[in-house]
Amino acid sequence: MKLLTHNMLTSHVKGVTKGYPLLIKATEVKVNEVEFNPQFVSRMIPKLEWSALVQAADQVGQCQDLPAELVPDYEKNEEFLKIVHRILLEVEVIEGCLQCPESGREFPISRGIPNMLLNEDEA
Amino acid sequence: MARSVCTKSAFELWGHGRTHSELRTSLLNFPSENMSSFMHKDSTYRINVYTFNKTLEFTERIKRIDAMEYLPFKGTVSLKSPQHVFCLLEDYGTDPNNIPEHPEYIYFGRWIADGQRELIRSYSVKNRHFIGNTSMDAGLSFIMANHAKVKENDLVFDPFVGTGSLLVACSHFGAYVCGTDIDYNTIHGRGRSSRRNHKWRGPDENIRANLRQYGTEKMYLDVMVSDASKPVWRETALFDAIITDPPYGIRESTRRTGSHKDISKPADGLYVESHVPVSQAYHLSDIFTDLLNFSAHHLVMGGRLVYWLPVYWPEYCEEMVPLHPCLRLISNCEQMLSSHTSRRLITMEKIKEPEELDTLAHLADPRFRPYQGHNAFREKYFSGLNKRGSKEDHKSAVNGE
């Protein structure tokens, strides 16, 4: 699971109102090389919840260089975009789980794939 | 032309006619100043001959090329890398069992560009690493990507991703792709193979591997096991396009998590790790209501939803196509599946942000009522087959007497 995806996910456990962001408890994290595409990164930044991104990066132990606040005028700042690119697309949680911050319910991640299915009684 | 998989080629038409002499007259009437820039003495060219519904011998082709001498070609012929290509096109009709001696119509023109029909071959599902029972064929996948106007750097989502065929096509056009599916095994690429000679799927059979096969792994974002009726996404406009083929209940079952039975948790409140949630039938009417609602909330403004709507002919009318106050219907194209069923490729575009009232719109306006087309699509699909079957039984019973 990449952190770009994580930034857009929320807990949908019945009754939960503050299900975002999901906490990441990773037991295996991989960093792959993915071709840098500044336009795509710039397009995604406005969709992101920045504080959730920083928190997520911290939870997987990859927050080096990532500024706590979004840098203004980032479209032309290639160095900044490269850092964001790495966090969004190159860091992957392979094993672990996502935890609902309100209910504590855990959604397992195996082979890089989160399982977001709720059980019958939670739906 | 860089996108079209339906168009084979584009030509600038210079002349046409029912016979070669008509063609010649037509060509000599074409203003020579429009021809001269492509035929001047320092240019290189070649002439191709295309015959539709007939095969011509090599010598026949050469004869036709030589016959075009009346045109003012001043350049030199280059078969390998001509600057300009001219084409003579002969139409021999559409009946392969009745090929006429002479063409029904002839065209001549300058070749401009080819479409992307080659993609149908190069992305053919036959050669794909990972397929399933309902993998969308390459041609249709690209058509859907075009309907959704997928472009470079877009973010595309498929909530019924299956084996990822639609995502593969979108990634070819430069979009970053993600998908969800309720089926754990399909998402993880496990279980029985859909290929005739293979029993079980191999280790490299999953959606990511499919993208890798075509060199677009960098466009792979994520896939997740998730129930499309219970979305897991933040309430904000995320996707440039949502492209999907929801299950019709024929070759894959329609499911959602939840149970009809009285829910009782296990005694100690803990489910075993391998617990697979009980699923109940996901009624087709709900699938489309949910899909449209989801799209209204999660598409960017101007973003498109493209999906297949299964239809039972005897009951179909245009009013059955689901509508939503925030989505504008762009197109509705039919593909026949059987004598009494077809599916329609629906394209919608987001035109306004959803407000509280929109989720209740169907109560006020009949146009927005939930899709009631046919919860029993599956029954009707098989009923046609059963009727034929029972007719034959009756006949043989009579003859047997």
Coordinates of C-alpha atoms in Angstrom, one line a residue:
Chain A
M1 CA 0.0 0.0 0.0
K2 CA 1.4 3.4 -1.0
L3 CA 1.1 6.5 1.1
L4 CA -0.8 8.3 -1.6
T5 CA -3.6 5.7 -1.3
H6 CA -3.4 5.8 2.5
N7 CA -4.0 9.5 2.5
M8 CA -7.3 9.1 0.8
L9 CA -8.6 6.2 2.9
T10 CA -10.9 6.5 5.9
S11 CA -12.4 4.1 8.4
H12 CA -16.0 3.1 7.5
V13 CA -16.7 1.2 10.7
K14 CA -20.4 1.8 11.6
G15 CA -20.9 4.6 14.0
V16 CA -17.4 6.1 13.7
T17 CA -17.2 9.8 13.0
K18 CA -13.5 10.5 13.3
G19 CA -12.2 7.6 11.2
Y20 CA -9.4 9.6 9.4
P21 CA -6.6 9.2 9.1
L22 CA -6.1 5.5 9.7
L23 CA -3.0 4.7 11.8
I24 CA -0.4 2.6 10.1
K25 CA 1.2 -0.2 12.0
A26 CA 3.7 -1.6 9.5
T27 CA 5.8 -4.7 10.1
E28 CA 7.4 -4.7 6.6
V29 CA 8.0 -1.6 4.5
K30 CA 9.7 -1.4 1.1
V31 CA 11.1 1.5 -0.8
N32 CA 11.0 0.9 -4.6
E33 CA 12.2 3.2 -7.4
V34 CA 9.4 4.7 -9.4
E35 CA 10.0 7.1 -12.3
F36 CA 9.7 10.7 -11.1
N37 CA 6.8 12.5 -12.7
P38 CA 6.7 16.1 -11.4
Q39 CA 3.4 16.9 -13.1
F40 CA 1.6 14.0 -11.4
V41 CA 3.0 14.9 -8.0
S42 CA 1.9 18.5 -8.5
R43 CA -1.6 17.4 -9.4
M44 CA -1.9 15.2 -6.4
I45 CA -0.7 17.6 -3.8
P46 CA -3.9 19.7 -3.7
K47 CA -5.9 16.5 -3.0
L48 CA -3.7 15.6 0.0
E49 CA -4.3 16.1 3.7
W50 CA -0.8 17.3 4.5
S51 CA -0.7 16.6 8.2
A52 CA -2.0 13.1 7.6
L53 CA 0.7 12.5 5.1
V54 CA 3.4 13.7 7.6
Q55 CA 1.9 11.5 10.3
A56 CA 1.9 8.5 8.0
A57 CA 5.4 9.0 6.8
D58 CA 6.5 9.2 10.4
Q59 CA 4.6 6.0 11.3
V60 CA 6.5 4.1 8.6
G61 CA 9.8 5.6 9.6
Q62 CA 10.3 7.6 6.3
C63 CA 9.7 11.2 7.3
Q64 CA 13.2 12.4 6.6
D65 CA 13.2 15.7 4.7
L66 CA 9.4 15.9 4.5
P67 CA 8.5 19.4 5.7
A68 CA 5.7 19.7 8.4
E69 CA 3.9 22.2 6.3
L70 CA 3.2 22.4 2.6
V71 CA 5.7 24.6 0.8
P72 CA 4.2 27.4 -1.2
D73 CA 4.9 27.5 -4.9
Y74 CA 5.7 23.8 -4.9
E75 CA 5.0 23.4 -8.7
K76 CA 8.4 24.7 -9.6
N77 CA 10.3 23.3 -6.7
E78 CA 11.7 20.2 -8.1
E79 CA 13.6 19.2 -5.0
F80 CA 10.5 19.4 -2.9
L81 CA 8.5 17.5 -5.5
K82 CA 11.1 14.7 -5.5
I83 CA 10.7 14.3 -1.7
V84 CA 7.0 14.2 -2.0
H85 CA 7.2 11.8 -4.9
R86 CA 9.2 9.4 -2.8
I87 CA 6.8 9.5 0.1
L88 CA 3.7 9.2 -2.1
L89 CA 4.8 6.5 -4.6
E90 CA 8.0 4.8 -3.6
V91 CA 7.3 3.9 0.0
E92 CA 5.1 0.8 0.3
V93 CA 3.7 -1.0 3.3
I94 CA 4.0 -4.7 2.5
E95 CA 2.8 -6.2 5.8
G96 CA 1.1 -4.7 8.7
C97 CA -2.3 -3.1 9.3
L98 CA -4.3 0.0 9.2
Q99 CA -6.1 1.0 12.5
C100 CA -9.3 3.0 12.9
P101 CA -8.3 5.8 15.2
E102 CA -11.7 5.8 16.9
S103 CA -12.8 2.2 17.2
G104 CA -9.4 0.5 17.2
R105 CA -10.5 -1.9 14.5
E106 CA -7.6 -3.2 12.4
F107 CA -7.6 -3.8 8.7
P108 CA -4.8 -6.1 7.7
I109 CA -2.3 -5.5 4.9
S110 CA -0.7 -8.5 3.3
R111 CA 1.5 -8.6 0.2
G112 CA 1.0 -4.9 -0.1
I113 CA -2.7 -5.2 -0.3
P114 CA -5.1 -3.8 2.4
N115 CA -8.2 -5.8 3.2
M116 CA -10.9 -3.3 4.1
L117 CA -13.8 -5.7 4.4
L118 CA -15.9 -5.3 7.5
N119 CA -17.4 -8.3 9.2
E120 CA -21.2 -8.9 9.1
D121 CA -21.9 -7.3 12.4
E122 CA -19.8 -4.2 11.7
A123 CA -21.4 -3.4 8.4
Chain B
M1 CA -5.7 9.3 -34.3
A2 CA -3.3 8.8 -31.4
R3 CA -6.2 7.5 -29.3
S4 CA -8.8 5.9 -31.6
V5 CA -9.0 2.1 -31.7
C6 CA -12.0 2.2 -33.9
T7 CA -10.4 4.0 -36.8
K8 CA -7.9 2.1 -38.9
S9 CA -6.4 5.0 -40.9
A10 CA -7.0 8.5 -42.2
F11 CA -6.5 9.6 -45.7
E12 CA -6.8 12.9 -47.6
L13 CA -9.2 11.9 -50.4
W14 CA -8.0 13.0 -53.8
G15 CA -10.3 11.1 -56.0
H16 CA -12.9 8.3 -56.2
G17 CA -15.2 6.4 -58.5
R18 CA -16.9 3.1 -59.3
T19 CA -14.3 2.2 -62.0
H20 CA -10.7 3.0 -62.6
S21 CA -11.6 5.4 -65.4
E22 CA -14.1 7.2 -63.1
L23 CA -11.3 7.4 -60.6
R24 CA -9.0 8.9 -63.2
T25 CA -11.4 11.5 -64.1
S26 CA -12.0 12.4 -60.5
L27 CA -8.3 12.6 -59.8
L28 CA -7.6 14.8 -62.8
N29 CA -10.2 17.2 -61.5
F30 CA -8.5 17.4 -58.1
P31 CA -6.6 20.8 -58.0
S32 CA -3.0 20.1 -58.9
E33 CA -1.8 22.8 -56.5
N34 CA -3.1 20.7 -53.7
M35 CA -1.0 17.7 -55.0
S36 CA 2.2 19.4 -55.9
S37 CA 3.7 19.9 -52.5
F38 CA 3.7 16.2 -51.9
M39 CA 5.0 15.2 -55.3
H40 CA 7.9 17.6 -56.0
K41 CA 11.1 16.4 -57.4
D42 CA 13.1 16.2 -54.1
S43 CA 10.5 14.1 -52.3
T44 CA 10.2 10.4 -51.8
Y45 CA 7.1 8.4 -51.9
R46 CA 5.5 5.0 -52.3
I47 CA 2.0 3.8 -53.4
N48 CA 0.2 1.2 -51.4
V49 CA -2.7 -0.8 -52.7
Y50 CA -5.4 -2.0 -50.2
T51 CA -8.2 -4.3 -51.3
F52 CA -11.1 -5.0 -48.9
N53 CA -12.7 -8.4 -49.1
K54 CA -10.3 -9.7 -51.8
T55 CA -6.7 -10.8 -52.1
L56 CA -4.7 -9.6 -55.1
E57 CA -1.7 -11.2 -56.5
F58 CA 1.6 -9.2 -56.4
T59 CA 1.6 -8.7 -60.1
E60 CA -2.0 -7.3 -60.0
R61 CA -0.9 -4.8 -57.4
I62 CA 2.1 -3.7 -59.4
K63 CA -0.2 -3.2 -62.5
R64 CA -2.5 -0.9 -60.5
I65 CA 0.4 1.1 -59.2
D66 CA 1.8 1.5 -62.7
A67 CA -1.6 2.6 -63.9
M68 CA -1.4 5.6 -61.6
E69 CA 1.3 7.1 -63.8
Y70 CA -1.1 9.8 -65.2
L71 CA -0.6 11.6 -61.9
P72 CA 2.3 14.1 -61.8
F73 CA 4.7 12.2 -59.5
K74 CA 8.0 14.0 -59.8
G75 CA 9.7 12.6 -56.7
T76 CA 11.6 9.3 -56.3
V77 CA 10.1 6.0 -55.1
S78 CA 11.3 4.8 -51.7
L79 CA 9.8 1.7 -50.4
K80 CA 11.6 1.7 -47.1
S81 CA 11.1 5.2 -45.8
P82 CA 9.1 7.4 -48.0
Q83 CA 8.2 10.9 -46.9
H84 CA 4.7 10.5 -48.4
V85 CA 2.5 7.5 -48.8
F86 CA -0.3 7.4 -51.3
C87 CA -3.0 4.7 -51.2
L88 CA -5.3 3.1 -53.7
L89 CA -8.2 1.5 -51.9
E90 CA -10.5 -0.9 -53.6
D91 CA -13.8 -2.0 -52.0
Y92 CA -15.0 -5.4 -53.0
G93 CA -18.1 -5.4 -50.8
T94 CA -18.8 -7.2 -47.6
D95 CA -19.8 -10.7 -48.6
P96 CA -16.7 -13.1 -48.4
N97 CA -18.6 -15.8 -50.2
N98 CA -19.4 -13.6 -53.2
I99 CA -16.4 -11.6 -54.2
P100 CA -17.0 -9.6 -57.3
E101 CA -14.5 -9.6 -60.3
H102 CA -14.3 -5.8 -60.2
P103 CA -14.3 -3.5 -57.2
E104 CA -17.6 -1.8 -56.2
Y105 CA -15.8 1.4 -55.4
I106 CA -12.3 2.8 -55.6
Y107 CA -10.6 5.6 -53.7
F108 CA -7.2 7.2 -54.0
G109 CA -5.6 9.6 -51.5
R110 CA -2.7 10.6 -49.4
W111 CA -2.2 8.6 -46.2
I112 CA -2.2 10.9 -43.1
A113 CA -2.2 8.6 -40.0
D114 CA -3.1 5.3 -38.6
G115 CA -5.3 4.7 -35.7
Q116 CA -4.5 2.6 -32.7
R117 CA -6.0 -0.7 -33.8
E118 CA -2.6 -2.3 -33.2
L119 CA -3.2 -2.0 -29.5
I120 CA -6.0 -4.5 -29.8
R121 CA -3.4 -7.0 -30.9
S122 CA -0.5 -6.0 -28.6
Y123 CA -2.7 -5.8 -25.5
S124 CA -4.8 -8.9 -26.4
V125 CA -6.1 -10.7 -23.3
K126 CA -4.9 -14.0 -24.9
N127 CA -1.3 -13.1 -24.1
R128 CA -2.0 -11.4 -20.8
H129 CA -0.3 -12.9 -17.7
F130 CA -3.4 -12.6 -15.4
I131 CA -7.0 -13.0 -16.6
G132 CA -10.3 -14.0 -15.2
N133 CA -13.7 -15.1 -16.4
T134 CA -14.9 -11.6 -17.1
S135 CA -11.7 -9.9 -18.2
M136 CA -12.6 -7.1 -20.6
D137 CA -11.1 -7.5 -24.1
A138 CA -8.5 -5.0 -25.1
G139 CA -10.5 -3.2 -27.8
L140 CA -13.4 -2.5 -25.4
S141 CA -11.1 -1.5 -22.6
F142 CA -9.5 1.1 -24.8
I143 CA -12.8 2.4 -26.0
M144 CA -13.9 2.8 -22.4
A145 CA -10.7 4.6 -21.6
N146 CA -11.4 7.0 -24.5
H147 CA -15.0 7.5 -23.4
A148 CA -13.6 8.5 -20.0
K149 CA -11.1 10.9 -21.7
V150 CA -8.3 9.4 -19.7
K151 CA -5.2 11.3 -20.1
E152 CA -1.6 11.5 -18.8
N153 CA -1.3 12.1 -15.1
D154 CA -5.0 11.3 -14.4
L155 CA -6.0 9.3 -11.4
V156 CA -8.4 6.5 -12.4
F157 CA -10.4 4.1 -10.1
D158 CA -12.2 0.9 -10.8
P159 CA -14.4 -0.3 -7.9
F160 CA -15.0 -3.7 -9.5
V161 CA -11.5 -4.2 -10.7
G162 CA -11.4 -8.0 -11.1
T163 CA -8.2 -8.7 -13.1
G164 CA -7.5 -5.1 -13.9
S165 CA -8.2 -5.1 -17.7
L166 CA -9.6 -1.6 -17.7
L167 CA -6.7 -0.3 -15.6
V168 CA -4.3 -1.8 -18.1
A169 CA -5.8 0.2 -20.9
C170 CA -5.9 3.4 -18.8
S171 CA -2.3 3.0 -17.8
H172 CA -1.3 2.9 -21.5
F173 CA -2.7 6.4 -21.8
G174 CA -0.6 7.6 -18.9
A175 CA -3.0 7.5 -16.1
Y176 CA -2.2 6.3 -12.5
V177 CA -4.6 3.5 -11.6
C178 CA -6.1 1.9 -8.5
G179 CA -8.9 -0.5 -8.0
T180 CA -10.9 -2.5 -5.4
D181 CA -12.8 -5.8 -5.5
I182 CA -14.6 -7.8 -2.9
D183 CA -13.0 -11.0 -4.0
Y184 CA -9.9 -11.7 -2.0
N185 CA -8.5 -14.3 -4.3
T186 CA -8.8 -12.3 -7.5
I187 CA -7.1 -9.3 -5.9
H188 CA -4.3 -11.4 -4.6
G189 CA -4.1 -13.4 -7.8
R190 CA -4.8 -16.7 -6.2
G191 CA -7.2 -19.6 -6.9
R192 CA -8.3 -21.4 -10.0
S193 CA -7.0 -20.2 -13.3
S194 CA -9.4 -19.1 -16.1
R195 CA -7.1 -20.6 -18.7
R196 CA -8.1 -23.9 -20.2
N197 CA -4.8 -25.7 -19.6
H198 CA -4.0 -24.4 -16.2
K199 CA -5.5 -25.5 -13.0
W200 CA -4.2 -22.9 -10.6
R201 CA -2.8 -19.4 -11.0
G202 CA 1.0 -19.0 -10.9
P203 CA 2.9 -16.6 -8.7
D204 CA 3.2 -13.8 -11.2
E205 CA -0.5 -13.6 -11.9
N206 CA -2.0 -10.4 -10.5
I207 CA -2.9 -6.9 -11.6
R208 CA 0.5 -5.5 -10.9
A209 CA 2.1 -8.1 -13.0
N210 CA -0.3 -7.2 -15.9
L211 CA 0.9 -3.6 -15.8
R212 CA 4.5 -4.9 -15.6
Q213 CA 3.9 -7.0 -18.7
Y214 CA 3.2 -3.8 -20.7
G215 CA 5.8 -1.6 -19.1
T216 CA 3.3 0.5 -17.2
E217 CA 4.1 -0.7 -13.6
K218 CA 5.0 2.8 -12.6
M219 CA 1.3 3.8 -13.1
Y220 CA 0.2 1.1 -10.5
L221 CA -1.0 2.8 -7.4
D222 CA -2.8 0.2 -5.3
V223 CA -5.5 -2.5 -5.3
M224 CA -7.5 -3.4 -2.2
V225 CA -10.0 -5.9 -1.1
S226 CA -13.1 -3.9 -0.4
D227 CA -16.8 -3.8 -0.7
A228 CA -18.0 -1.3 -3.3
S229 CA -21.2 -0.7 -1.4
K230 CA -19.2 0.5 1.6
P231 CA -16.6 2.9 0.2
V232 CA -13.4 3.5 2.1
W233 CA -12.5 6.8 0.6
R234 CA -12.3 10.2 2.2
E235 CA -15.2 12.5 1.3
T236 CA -13.6 14.6 -1.4
A237 CA -13.1 14.8 -5.2
L238 CA -10.3 12.4 -5.9
F239 CA -10.6 10.7 -9.2
D240 CA -10.4 12.0 -12.7
A241 CA -12.3 9.0 -14.0
I242 CA -14.1 6.0 -12.7
I243 CA -14.2 3.2 -15.2
T244 CA -15.8 -0.1 -14.4
D245 CA -17.7 -3.2 -15.4
P246 CA -19.9 -4.1 -12.4
P247 CA -20.9 -7.8 -12.0
Y248 CA -24.2 -8.8 -13.7
G249 CA -24.6 -11.9 -11.6
I250 CA -24.0 -14.2 -14.6
R251 CA -20.4 -15.3 -14.6
E252 CA -19.4 -13.6 -11.3
S253 CA -21.8 -13.3 -8.4
T254 CA -22.9 -10.0 -7.1
R255 CA -22.0 -9.8 -3.5
R256 CA -21.8 -7.4 -0.6
T257 CA -20.8 -7.9 3.0
G258 CA -23.6 -8.4 5.4
S259 CA -25.9 -11.2 6.4
H260 CA -29.6 -11.9 6.4
K261 CA -29.2 -14.1 9.5
D262 CA -29.3 -12.7 13.0
I263 CA -25.9 -11.4 13.6
S264 CA -24.1 -13.0 16.5
K265 CA -20.5 -12.5 17.2
P266 CA -18.3 -15.4 18.2
A267 CA -18.2 -16.0 22.0
D268 CA -14.9 -14.3 22.6
G269 CA -15.6 -11.5 20.2
L270 CA -12.6 -12.3 18.0
Y271 CA -12.8 -13.5 14.5
V272 CA -10.2 -15.9 13.3
E273 CA -7.6 -14.3 11.0
S274 CA -8.9 -16.2 8.0
H275 CA -12.5 -15.3 8.5
V276 CA -14.2 -14.4 5.3
P277 CA -17.1 -12.1 5.8
V278 CA -20.5 -13.6 4.9
S279 CA -21.9 -12.0 1.8
Q280 CA -25.4 -11.4 0.7
A281 CA -26.8 -10.7 -2.8
Y282 CA -26.0 -7.2 -4.0
H283 CA -29.0 -6.3 -5.9
L284 CA -28.3 -4.8 -9.3
S285 CA -30.5 -1.8 -8.6
D286 CA -28.3 -1.0 -5.6
I287 CA -25.1 -1.5 -7.5
F288 CA -25.9 1.3 -9.9
T289 CA -27.4 3.7 -7.4
D290 CA -24.3 3.3 -5.2
L291 CA -22.0 3.6 -8.2
L292 CA -23.6 6.9 -9.4
N293 CA -23.7 8.3 -5.9
F294 CA -20.1 7.3 -5.3
S295 CA -19.1 8.9 -8.6
A296 CA -21.0 12.1 -7.8
H297 CA -19.0 12.4 -4.5
H298 CA -15.6 11.3 -5.6
L299 CA -15.1 12.4 -9.1
V300 CA -13.4 15.8 -9.8
M301 CA -15.7 18.3 -11.6
G302 CA -15.8 17.3 -15.2
G303 CA -14.6 13.8 -14.4
R304 CA -16.3 10.9 -16.1
L305 CA -17.9 7.7 -15.0
V306 CA -17.9 4.9 -17.7
Y307 CA -19.6 1.6 -17.0
W308 CA -21.6 -1.3 -18.5
L309 CA -25.3 -1.6 -17.7
P310 CA -26.8 -5.1 -18.4
V311 CA -30.2 -4.9 -20.1
Y312 CA -33.0 -7.4 -20.8
W313 CA -34.3 -6.4 -24.2
P314 CA -38.0 -7.0 -23.8
E315 CA -38.2 -4.6 -20.9
Y316 CA -35.6 -2.0 -21.9
C317 CA -36.5 1.6 -22.4
E318 CA -34.3 4.7 -22.2
E319 CA -35.9 5.6 -18.8
M320 CA -34.2 2.7 -17.3
V321 CA -30.8 4.2 -17.5
P322 CA -30.0 5.4 -14.0
L323 CA -29.6 9.2 -13.6
H324 CA -28.2 11.4 -10.9
P325 CA -28.6 15.1 -10.4
C326 CA -24.8 15.7 -10.3
L327 CA -24.0 13.6 -13.4
R328 CA -24.8 14.4 -17.0
L329 CA -25.5 11.5 -19.4
I330 CA -23.0 11.7 -22.3
S331 CA -23.6 8.5 -24.2
N332 CA -25.4 5.2 -24.1
C333 CA -24.0 2.5 -26.6
E334 CA -25.3 -1.0 -27.0
Q335 CA -23.5 -4.3 -27.3
M336 CA -25.5 -7.4 -28.0
L337 CA -24.8 -10.3 -25.6
S338 CA -27.5 -12.8 -26.6
S339 CA -30.9 -12.8 -28.4
H340 CA -32.6 -11.2 -25.4
T341 CA -29.9 -9.4 -23.5
S342 CA -27.3 -6.8 -24.2
R343 CA -25.2 -4.4 -22.3
R344 CA -25.0 -0.7 -22.7
L345 CA -21.8 1.4 -22.3
I346 CA -22.9 4.4 -20.2
T347 CA -20.8 7.5 -20.0
M348 CA -21.6 10.3 -17.5
E349 CA -19.8 13.5 -16.6
K350 CA -19.9 15.2 -13.2
I351 CA -21.5 18.6 -13.6
K352 CA -22.1 19.7 -10.0
E353 CA -21.0 19.0 -6.5
P354 CA -23.4 16.9 -4.4
E355 CA -25.5 18.6 -1.7
E356 CA -27.5 16.9 1.1
L357 CA -30.7 16.9 -1.0
D358 CA -29.2 15.1 -4.0
T359 CA -29.0 11.8 -2.2
L360 CA -32.8 12.0 -1.8
A361 CA -33.4 13.3 -5.3
H362 CA -35.0 10.0 -6.4
L363 CA -37.8 10.5 -3.9
A364 CA -38.9 13.8 -5.6
D365 CA -38.1 13.2 -9.2
P366 CA -38.9 9.9 -11.0
R367 CA -36.0 10.4 -13.4
F368 CA -33.6 9.8 -10.5
R369 CA -35.3 6.8 -9.0
P370 CA -33.0 3.9 -8.2
Y371 CA -32.3 1.6 -11.1
Q372 CA -35.1 -0.9 -11.0
G373 CA -34.2 -2.4 -14.3
H374 CA -34.1 -6.0 -13.3
N375 CA -32.9 -7.3 -10.0
A376 CA -33.7 -10.6 -11.6
F377 CA -31.4 -10.0 -14.6
R378 CA -29.8 -13.3 -13.9
E379 CA -33.1 -15.1 -14.0
K380 CA -34.2 -13.5 -17.2
Y381 CA -30.8 -14.1 -18.8
F382 CA -31.2 -17.8 -18.2
S383 CA -34.9 -18.0 -18.8
G384 CA -34.5 -17.5 -22.5
L385 CA -32.2 -20.5 -22.6
N386 CA -34.6 -22.6 -20.5
K387 CA -37.6 -21.8 -22.8
R388 CA -35.6 -23.1 -25.8
G389 CA -34.6 -26.1 -23.9
S390 CA -38.1 -27.1 -22.9
K391 CA -39.4 -26.6 -26.4
E392 CA -36.9 -29.2 -27.7
D393 CA -37.9 -31.6 -25.0
H394 CA -41.5 -31.3 -26.0
K395 CA -40.6 -32.0 -29.6
S396 CA -38.6 -35.1 -28.9
A397 CA -41.4 -36.4 -26.6
V398 CA -43.9 -36.1 -29.5
N399 CA -41.5 -37.7 -32.0
G400 CA -40.7 -40.5 -29.6
E401 CA -44.3 -41.6 -29.6

